[in-house]
């Protein structure tokens, strides 16, 4: 291993590596932790997280003290660390999804109902875990390095193993660094983790180049150096940090250069010679209530769109996201105007609608509803949006793949602006006071965006469990959606109440798992004439058709013990 700051005096370094370090890269690919930022453990962080998890479980009716949960989280963290070290030994390791992390690593000692609550909010929990357990500080030289790269026309990317890419994106934004990166590639968002070479390959191709024309900078031998070598990066550089000298097992691969911190990269980049044109291929709460005596209603399950909130189109919001999309594409070398981005979004929405119709048609079986998949962020952006931008060149799909999850958060807001329906807060408070746990069961392109809306409206503290189709991978009318919510609340389906606004999705899903009381509310996505046309023997006919959410509160307070009401 060579420790130096000049590419002209590197004993033992291959001629190829020397040439790469003397040649200005087409792109600079940086790890997050250990390169751009350094982390430190926050005292009492895990204890704080245990209190957060206890409060979340409490909202779903599961009483756990923070003291009980602390060793559960400690065990999960140790098991997860062991898993990460073992994955570094693999040739092409895949990444864990958030639901698996919280169901099988952190939540495995807990009962199924509690595991499902954690799994339903896994993405949010993982982000909170990242932000609660550690503090982040920008490493010396990073800001100067990013400014130098920008001045020299060198694109910069993040390539990082992360169990919460969304947390890392937020941290970069808080530090004012996010705009410096043309693309951010996180393992939890792309499904693979270093030392899988695909992480580096994806970032390079997203920036219209190849790994051999990039410098890859990391801080670990077993993950970063091995990944750089497997991907064929032009140069592999280490900046020392906590884990540099403590690999979990011996590693034979060595970096081309080791620096004490990123400051050494500044001079290296300045002294490098501009690359040849071929290096860059051109592109075309309120306090918890006392537990009451058992009640007839075991759980209240609510759809989001049309039930908790209604939405209206907003051209301003749509254009704002189009500007952001165009700017992101342009910064990565795919010049895109706002009008083109708007057209792409409109066409993608049409394609998505067709995708959903096909999925539901395929899920229809003679005796009910079968498997109905939900589109995930990579599929939406690569397969539906990608063809609309292919004229920019093949690299654009790689950029879309890397940015898919972050883009989906913004896209979710372009469809319309949501407003909480009158009567919803009163309904949720009534459920809390009656000891009835609540779950949101919603078809979503981005459950994260829905959860943020609930938090902003002050309703999240009144919801015990969340089941969002893009996180679950299944969409209503697939029965797994409702079944998962019932499992999370440990609720008897026959005594549960489901409130939706769409007969063919909400009623079908609830009926297929035996929900005892199914309610449809007017004023949502289904026209009144369609609801009124439902015949008495129609399997999609609800038990109750109500005018507004206040009527649902009346039903809940009456404990829904009457026979089904007439439409």
Coordinates of N, CA and C in Angstrom, one line a residue, residues 15-204:
X15 N 2.5 1.1 -14.0 CA 2.5 2.2 -15.0 C 1.1 2.6 -15.3
X16 N 0.2 1.7 -15.4 CA -1.2 2.0 -15.7 C -1.8 2.9 -14.7
X17 N -1.5 2.6 -13.4 CA -2.1 3.4 -12.3 C -1.5 4.8 -12.3
X18 N -0.1 4.9 -12.6 CA 0.5 6.2 -12.6 C -0.1 7.0 -13.7
X19 N -0.3 6.4 -14.9 CA -0.9 7.2 -16.0 C -2.3 7.7 -15.6
X20 N -3.1 6.8 -14.9 CA -4.4 7.2 -14.5 C -4.4 8.4 -13.5
X21 N -3.5 8.4 -12.6 CA -3.4 9.4 -11.6 C -2.8 10.7 -12.2
X22 N -2.2 10.6 -13.3 CA -1.7 11.8 -14.0 C -2.7 12.4 -14.9
X23 N -3.7 11.6 -15.3 CA -4.7 12.0 -16.2 C -6.0 12.4 -15.5
X24 N -6.5 13.6 -15.9 CA -7.7 14.1 -15.3 C -8.9 13.1 -15.5
X25 N -9.6 12.7 -14.5 CA -10.7 11.7 -14.7 C -11.9 12.4 -15.4
X26 N -12.7 11.6 -16.1 CA -13.9 12.1 -16.6 C -14.9 12.3 -15.4
X27 N -14.8 11.5 -14.4 CA -15.6 11.6 -13.2 C -14.9 11.2 -11.9
X28 N -15.2 11.8 -10.8 CA -14.7 11.5 -9.5 C -15.8 10.8 -8.7
X29 N -15.6 9.6 -8.4 CA -16.6 8.8 -7.6 C -16.2 8.7 -6.2
X30 N -17.0 9.3 -5.3 CA -16.6 9.4 -3.9 C -17.5 8.5 -3.0
X31 N -16.9 7.8 -2.0 CA -17.7 7.2 -1.0 C -18.3 8.3 -0.1
X32 N -19.3 8.0 0.6 CA -20.0 8.9 1.5 C -19.2 9.0 2.9
X33 N -19.4 8.0 3.7 CA -18.7 7.9 5.0 C -17.3 7.6 4.8
X34 N -16.4 8.4 5.5 CA -15.0 8.1 5.4 C -14.3 8.9 4.3
X35 N -15.0 9.5 3.4 CA -14.5 10.3 2.4 C -15.1 11.7 2.4
X36 N -16.4 11.8 2.1 CA -17.0 13.1 2.1 C -17.3 13.6 3.5
X37 N -17.7 12.7 4.3 CA -18.0 13.0 5.7 C -17.4 11.9 6.6
X38 N -17.1 12.3 7.9 CA -16.7 11.3 8.9 C -17.8 11.2 9.9
X39 N -18.0 10.1 10.5 CA -19.1 9.9 11.5 C -18.5 9.6 12.9
X40 N -19.3 10.0 13.9 CA -19.0 9.7 15.2 C -20.2 9.2 16.0
X41 N -20.1 8.3 16.9 CA -21.2 7.8 17.6 C -21.8 8.9 18.5
X42 N -23.1 9.0 18.5 CA -23.8 10.0 19.4 C -24.1 9.3 20.7
X43 N -23.6 9.8 21.8 CA -23.9 9.2 23.1 C -25.4 9.1 23.4
X44 N -25.8 7.9 23.8 CA -27.2 7.7 24.1 C -28.1 7.6 22.9
X45 N -27.5 7.5 21.7 CA -28.3 7.4 20.5 C -29.2 6.2 20.4
X46 N -28.7 5.0 20.8 CA -29.5 3.8 20.7 C -30.6 3.8 21.8
X47 N -30.4 4.4 22.9 CA -31.4 4.6 23.9 C -32.5 5.5 23.4
X48 N -32.2 6.5 22.7 CA -33.2 7.4 22.1 C -34.0 6.7 21.1
X49 N -33.3 5.8 20.3 CA -34.0 5.1 19.2 C -34.9 4.1 19.9
X50 N -34.6 3.5 21.0 CA -35.4 2.5 21.6 C -36.7 3.2 22.1
X51 N -36.6 4.4 22.6 CA -37.8 5.2 23.0 C -38.7 5.5 21.8
X52 N -38.1 5.8 20.6 CA -38.8 6.1 19.4 C -39.6 4.8 19.0
X53 N -38.9 3.7 19.0 CA -39.6 2.4 18.6 C -40.7 2.1 19.5
X54 N -40.5 2.3 20.8 CA -41.5 2.0 21.8 C -42.7 2.8 21.6
X55 N -42.6 4.1 21.3 CA -43.7 4.9 21.0 C -44.4 4.5 19.7
X56 N -43.7 4.1 18.7 CA -44.3 3.6 17.5 C -45.2 2.3 17.7
X57 N -44.6 1.4 18.5 CA -45.3 0.2 18.8 C -46.6 0.5 19.6
X58 N -46.4 1.4 20.5 CA -47.5 1.8 21.4 C -48.7 2.3 20.6
X59 N -48.5 3.1 19.5 CA -49.6 3.6 18.7 C -50.3 2.5 18.0
X60 N -49.7 1.3 17.9 CA -50.4 0.2 17.3 C -51.0 -0.8 18.3
X61 N -50.9 -0.4 19.6 CA -51.5 -1.1 20.7 C -50.5 -2.2 21.3
X62 N -49.2 -2.1 21.0 CA -48.3 -3.0 21.5 C -47.4 -2.3 22.6
X63 N -47.5 -2.7 23.8 CA -46.9 -2.1 24.9 C -45.5 -2.7 25.2
X64 N -44.5 -1.9 24.9 CA -43.1 -2.3 25.1 C -42.3 -1.1 25.7
X65 N -41.5 -1.3 26.7 CA -40.7 -0.2 27.3 C -39.4 -0.1 26.5
X66 N -38.9 1.1 26.5 CA -37.6 1.3 25.9 C -36.5 0.4 26.4
X67 N -36.6 0.1 27.7 CA -35.6 -0.8 28.3 C -35.7 -2.2 27.7
X68 N -36.9 -2.6 27.4 CA -37.1 -3.9 26.8 C -36.5 -4.0 25.4
X69 N -36.7 -2.8 24.7 CA -36.3 -2.8 23.3 C -34.8 -2.5 23.1
X70 N -34.1 -1.9 24.1 CA -32.7 -1.6 23.9 C -31.9 -2.8 23.5
X71 N -32.0 -4.0 24.3 CA -31.2 -5.1 23.9 C -31.6 -5.7 22.6
X72 N -32.9 -5.5 22.2 CA -33.3 -6.0 20.9 C -32.6 -5.2 19.8
X73 N -32.5 -3.9 19.9 CA -31.9 -3.1 18.9 C -30.4 -3.4 18.9
X74 N -29.8 -3.6 20.1 CA -28.4 -3.9 20.2 C -28.0 -5.2 19.5
X75 N -28.9 -6.2 19.7 CA -28.7 -7.4 19.0 C -28.8 -7.3 17.5
X76 N -29.8 -6.5 17.1 CA -30.0 -6.3 15.6 C -28.8 -5.6 15.0
X77 N -28.3 -4.6 15.7 CA -27.2 -3.9 15.1 C -25.9 -4.7 15.0
X78 N -25.7 -5.6 16.0 CA -24.6 -6.5 15.9 C -24.7 -7.5 14.8
X79 N -25.9 -8.1 14.7 CA -26.2 -9.0 13.6 C -26.1 -8.4 12.2
X80 N -26.5 -7.2 12.1 CA -26.4 -6.4 10.9 C -24.9 -6.1 10.5
X81 N -24.2 -5.8 11.5 CA -22.7 -5.6 11.3 C -22.0 -6.8 10.8
X82 N -22.4 -8.0 11.4 CA -21.8 -9.2 11.0 C -22.2 -9.6 9.6
X83 N -23.5 -9.3 9.2 CA -24.0 -9.5 7.9 C -23.2 -8.7 6.9
X84 N -23.0 -7.4 7.2 CA -22.2 -6.5 6.3 C -20.8 -7.0 6.1
X85 N -20.2 -7.5 7.1 CA -18.8 -8.0 7.0 C -18.8 -9.3 6.1
X86 N -19.8 -10.1 6.3 CA -19.9 -11.4 5.5 C -20.2 -11.0 4.1
X87 N -21.0 -10.0 3.8 CA -21.3 -9.6 2.4 C -20.1 -9.1 1.7
X88 N -19.2 -8.5 2.4 CA -17.9 -8.0 1.8 C -17.1 -9.1 1.2
X89 N -17.3 -10.3 1.7 CA -16.6 -11.5 1.2 C -17.2 -12.0 -0.1
X90 N -18.4 -11.6 -0.5 CA -19.1 -12.2 -1.6 C -18.6 -11.4 -2.9
X91 N -18.8 -12.1 -4.0 CA -18.4 -11.6 -5.3 C -19.3 -10.4 -5.8
X92 N -20.6 -10.7 -5.6 CA -21.6 -9.7 -6.1 C -22.7 -9.6 -5.0
X93 N -22.5 -9.0 -3.9 CA -23.5 -9.0 -2.8 C -24.7 -8.1 -3.2
X94 N -25.8 -8.5 -2.7 CA -27.0 -7.7 -2.9 C -27.3 -7.0 -1.5
X95 N -28.1 -6.0 -1.6 CA -28.4 -5.2 -0.4 C -29.7 -5.6 0.2
X96 N -29.8 -5.5 1.5 CA -31.1 -5.8 2.2 C -32.1 -4.6 2.0
X97 N -33.4 -5.0 1.9 CA -34.4 -3.9 1.8 C -34.7 -3.5 3.3
X98 N -35.4 -2.4 3.4 CA -35.6 -1.9 4.7 C -36.6 -2.8 5.5
X99 N -37.6 -3.4 4.8 CA -38.5 -4.2 5.6 C -37.8 -5.5 6.1
X100 N -36.8 -6.0 5.4 CA -36.1 -7.2 5.9 C -35.2 -6.8 7.1
X101 N -34.6 -5.6 7.0 CA -33.7 -5.2 8.1 C -34.5 -5.1 9.4
X102 N -35.7 -4.5 9.3 CA -36.5 -4.3 10.5 C -37.3 -5.5 11.0
X103 N -37.7 -6.3 10.0 CA -38.4 -7.5 10.4 C -37.5 -8.6 10.9
X104 N -36.4 -8.8 10.2 CA -35.5 -10.0 10.5 C -34.3 -9.7 11.3
X105 N -33.8 -8.5 11.3 CA -32.6 -8.2 12.1 C -33.0 -7.5 13.4
X106 N -33.6 -6.4 13.3 CA -34.0 -5.7 14.6 C -35.2 -6.3 15.2
X107 N -36.2 -6.7 14.4 CA -37.4 -7.2 15.0 C -37.6 -8.6 15.2
X108 N -36.6 -9.5 14.9 CA -36.8 -10.9 14.9 C -37.2 -11.5 16.3
X109 N -36.7 -10.9 17.4 CA -37.2 -11.5 18.7 C -38.6 -11.1 19.1
X110 N -39.2 -10.2 18.4 CA -40.5 -9.7 18.8 C -41.6 -10.6 18.1
X111 N -42.9 -10.5 18.7 CA -44.0 -11.2 18.1 C -44.3 -10.7 16.6
X112 N -45.0 -11.5 15.9 CA -45.2 -11.1 14.5 C -45.9 -9.8 14.3
X113 N -46.9 -9.5 15.1 CA -47.6 -8.2 15.0 C -46.7 -7.0 15.1
X114 N -45.8 -7.1 16.1 CA -44.8 -6.0 16.3 C -43.8 -5.9 15.2
X115 N -43.4 -7.1 14.7 CA -42.5 -7.1 13.5 C -43.1 -6.4 12.3
X116 N -44.4 -6.6 12.1 CA -45.1 -6.1 11.0 C -45.3 -4.5 11.1
X117 N -45.5 -4.1 12.3 CA -45.5 -2.6 12.6 C -44.2 -2.0 12.2
X118 N -43.1 -2.6 12.6 CA -41.8 -2.1 12.3 C -41.5 -2.2 10.8
X119 N -41.9 -3.3 10.2 CA -41.7 -3.4 8.7 C -42.4 -2.4 7.9
X120 N -43.7 -2.1 8.4 CA -44.5 -1.1 7.7 C -43.9 0.3 7.7
X121 N -43.1 0.6 8.6 CA -42.4 1.9 8.7 C -40.9 1.8 8.6
X122 N -40.4 0.8 8.0 CA -39.0 0.4 8.0 C -38.2 1.5 7.4
X123 N -38.6 2.1 6.2 CA -37.8 3.2 5.6 C -37.6 4.4 6.5
X124 N -38.7 4.8 7.2 CA -38.7 5.9 8.1 C -37.8 5.5 9.3
X125 N -38.0 4.3 9.8 CA -37.2 3.9 11.0 C -35.7 3.9 10.7
X126 N -35.3 3.4 9.5 CA -33.9 3.3 9.1 C -33.3 4.7 9.0
X127 N -34.1 5.7 8.4 CA -33.6 7.0 8.3 C -33.4 7.6 9.7
X128 N -34.4 7.4 10.6 CA -34.3 7.9 12.0 C -33.1 7.3 12.7
X129 N -32.9 6.0 12.4 CA -31.7 5.3 13.1 C -30.4 5.9 12.6
X130 N -30.3 6.2 11.3 CA -29.0 6.8 10.8 C -28.8 8.2 11.4
X131 N -29.9 8.9 11.5 CA -29.8 10.3 12.0 C -29.6 10.4 13.5
X132 N -30.0 9.3 14.2 CA -30.0 9.3 15.7 C -28.8 8.8 16.3
X133 N -28.2 7.8 15.6 CA -27.0 7.1 16.2 C -25.7 7.8 15.9
X134 N -25.6 8.6 14.9 CA -24.3 9.1 14.5 C -24.4 10.6 14.2
X135 N -23.3 11.3 14.4 CA -23.1 12.7 14.0 C -22.2 12.7 12.7
X136 N -22.4 13.6 11.8 CA -21.7 13.7 10.6 C -20.9 15.0 10.5
X137 N -19.7 15.0 10.1 CA -18.9 16.2 9.9 C -18.2 16.1 8.5
X138 N -18.2 17.2 7.8 CA -17.5 17.2 6.5 C -16.0 17.1 6.7
X139 N -15.4 16.3 5.9 CA -13.9 16.0 6.1 C -13.1 17.2 5.5
X140 N -11.9 17.4 6.0 CA -11.0 18.4 5.5 C -10.8 18.3 4.0
X141 N -10.9 19.4 3.3 CA -10.6 19.5 1.9 C -11.8 19.2 1.0
X142 N -12.9 18.7 1.5 CA -14.0 18.2 0.7 C -14.6 19.4 -0.1
X143 N -14.9 20.5 0.6 CA -15.5 21.6 -0.1 C -14.6 22.2 -1.2
X144 N -13.3 22.2 -0.9 CA -12.3 22.7 -1.9 C -12.3 21.7 -3.1
X145 N -12.3 20.5 -2.7 CA -12.2 19.4 -3.8 C -13.4 19.6 -4.7
X146 N -14.6 19.7 -4.2 CA -15.8 19.8 -5.0 C -15.8 21.1 -5.8
X147 N -15.3 22.2 -5.3 CA -15.2 23.4 -6.0 C -14.2 23.3 -7.2
X148 N -13.1 22.6 -6.9 CA -12.0 22.4 -7.9 C -12.6 21.5 -9.0
X149 N -13.3 20.5 -8.7 CA -13.8 19.6 -9.7 C -14.8 20.3 -10.6
X150 N -15.6 21.2 -10.0 CA -16.6 22.0 -10.8 C -15.8 22.9 -11.7
X151 N -14.8 23.6 -11.2 CA -14.0 24.5 -12.0 C -13.3 23.8 -13.2
X152 N -12.9 22.6 -13.0 CA -12.2 21.8 -14.0 C -13.1 21.0 -14.9
X153 N -14.4 21.1 -14.6 CA -15.4 20.3 -15.5 C -15.4 18.9 -15.2
X154 N -15.0 18.4 -14.0 CA -15.0 17.0 -13.6 C -16.3 16.7 -12.9
X155 N -17.1 15.8 -13.4 CA -18.4 15.5 -12.7 C -18.0 14.7 -11.5
X156 N -18.9 14.8 -10.4 CA -18.7 14.1 -9.2 C -19.9 13.3 -8.8
X157 N -19.7 12.1 -8.3 CA -20.8 11.2 -7.8 C -20.5 10.7 -6.5
X158 N -21.6 10.3 -5.8 CA -21.5 9.6 -4.5 C -21.7 8.1 -4.9
X159 N -20.9 7.2 -4.4 CA -21.1 5.7 -4.5 C -20.9 5.1 -3.1
X160 N -22.0 4.8 -2.5 CA -22.0 4.5 -1.1 C -22.9 3.3 -0.7
X161 N -22.3 2.4 0.2 CA -23.2 1.4 0.8 C -23.9 2.2 1.9
X162 N -25.2 2.0 1.9 CA -26.1 2.8 2.8 C -27.4 2.0 3.1
X163 N -27.7 2.0 4.3 CA -29.0 1.4 4.7 C -30.1 2.5 4.7
X164 N -29.7 3.7 4.4 CA -30.7 4.8 4.3 C -30.1 5.9 3.4
X165 N -30.2 5.6 2.1 CA -29.8 6.6 1.1 C -30.5 8.0 1.3
X166 N -31.8 7.9 1.7 CA -32.5 9.1 1.9 C -32.0 9.9 3.1
X167 N -31.4 9.3 4.1 CA -30.8 10.0 5.2 C -29.5 10.7 4.7
X168 N -28.7 9.9 3.9 CA -27.5 10.5 3.4 C -27.8 11.7 2.4
X169 N -28.8 11.6 1.6 CA -29.2 12.7 0.7 C -29.5 13.9 1.6
X170 N -30.3 13.7 2.6 CA -30.7 14.8 3.5 C -29.5 15.4 4.2
X171 N -28.5 14.6 4.6 CA -27.3 15.1 5.3 C -26.5 16.0 4.4
X172 N -26.4 15.5 3.1 CA -25.6 16.3 2.1 C -26.3 17.6 1.9
X173 N -27.6 17.6 1.8 CA -28.4 18.8 1.6 C -28.2 19.8 2.7
X174 N -28.2 19.3 4.0 CA -28.1 20.1 5.1 C -26.7 20.8 5.2
X175 N -25.7 20.1 4.6 CA -24.3 20.6 4.6 C -24.1 21.5 3.4
X176 N -25.1 21.6 2.5 CA -25.0 22.5 1.3 C -24.2 21.8 0.2
X177 N -24.1 20.5 0.2 CA -23.2 19.8 -0.7 C -23.9 19.1 -1.8
X178 N -25.2 18.9 -1.7 CA -26.0 18.0 -2.6 C -25.8 18.5 -4.0
X179 N -25.8 19.8 -4.3 CA -25.8 20.2 -5.7 C -24.5 19.9 -6.4
X180 N -23.5 19.6 -5.6 CA -22.1 19.3 -6.2 C -22.1 17.9 -6.8
X181 N -23.0 17.1 -6.5 CA -23.0 15.7 -7.0 C -24.0 15.5 -8.2
X182 N -23.5 15.1 -9.3 CA -24.3 14.9 -10.5 C -25.2 13.7 -10.3
X183 N -24.8 12.7 -9.5 CA -25.6 11.6 -9.3 C -25.2 11.0 -7.9
X184 N -26.1 10.4 -7.2 CA -25.8 9.7 -6.0 C -26.3 8.3 -6.1
X185 N -25.4 7.3 -5.8 CA -25.7 5.9 -5.9 C -25.6 5.3 -4.5
X186 N -26.8 4.8 -4.0 CA -26.8 4.2 -2.6 C -27.3 2.8 -2.7
X187 N -26.6 1.9 -2.0 CA -26.9 0.5 -2.1 C -28.4 0.1 -1.8
X188 N -29.0 0.8 -0.8 CA -30.4 0.5 -0.5 C -31.3 0.9 -1.6
X189 N -30.9 1.8 -2.4 CA -31.8 2.3 -3.5 C -31.6 1.5 -4.8
X190 N -30.4 0.9 -5.0 CA -30.1 0.2 -6.2 C -30.1 -1.3 -6.0
X191 N -30.1 -1.8 -4.8 CA -30.2 -3.2 -4.5 C -29.0 -4.0 -4.5
X192 N -27.8 -3.4 -4.7 CA -26.5 -4.1 -4.6 C -25.6 -3.3 -3.7
X193 N -24.6 -3.9 -3.2 CA -23.7 -3.2 -2.3 C -22.2 -3.6 -2.6
X194 N -21.3 -2.6 -2.4 CA -19.9 -2.9 -2.6 C -19.5 -4.0 -1.7
X195 N -18.6 -4.9 -2.2 CA -17.7 -4.7 -3.3 C -18.3 -5.2 -4.7
X196 N -19.6 -5.2 -4.8 CA -20.2 -5.5 -6.1 C -19.7 -4.4 -7.1
X197 N -19.1 -4.7 -8.2 CA -18.6 -3.7 -9.1 C -19.7 -2.9 -9.7
X198 N -20.9 -3.4 -9.7 CA -22.1 -2.7 -10.3 C -22.3 -1.3 -9.8
X199 N -22.0 -1.1 -8.5 CA -22.2 0.2 -7.9 C -21.4 1.3 -8.7
X200 N -20.1 1.0 -8.9 CA -19.2 1.9 -9.6 C -19.6 2.0 -11.1
X201 N -19.9 0.9 -11.7 CA -20.3 0.9 -13.1 C -21.5 1.7 -13.3
X202 N -22.5 1.6 -12.4 CA -23.7 2.4 -12.6 C -23.4 3.9 -12.5
X203 N -22.6 4.3 -11.5 CA -22.3 5.7 -11.4 C -21.6 6.2 -12.6
X204 N -20.6 5.5 -13.1 CA -19.8 5.9 -14.3 C -20.7 6.0 -15.5

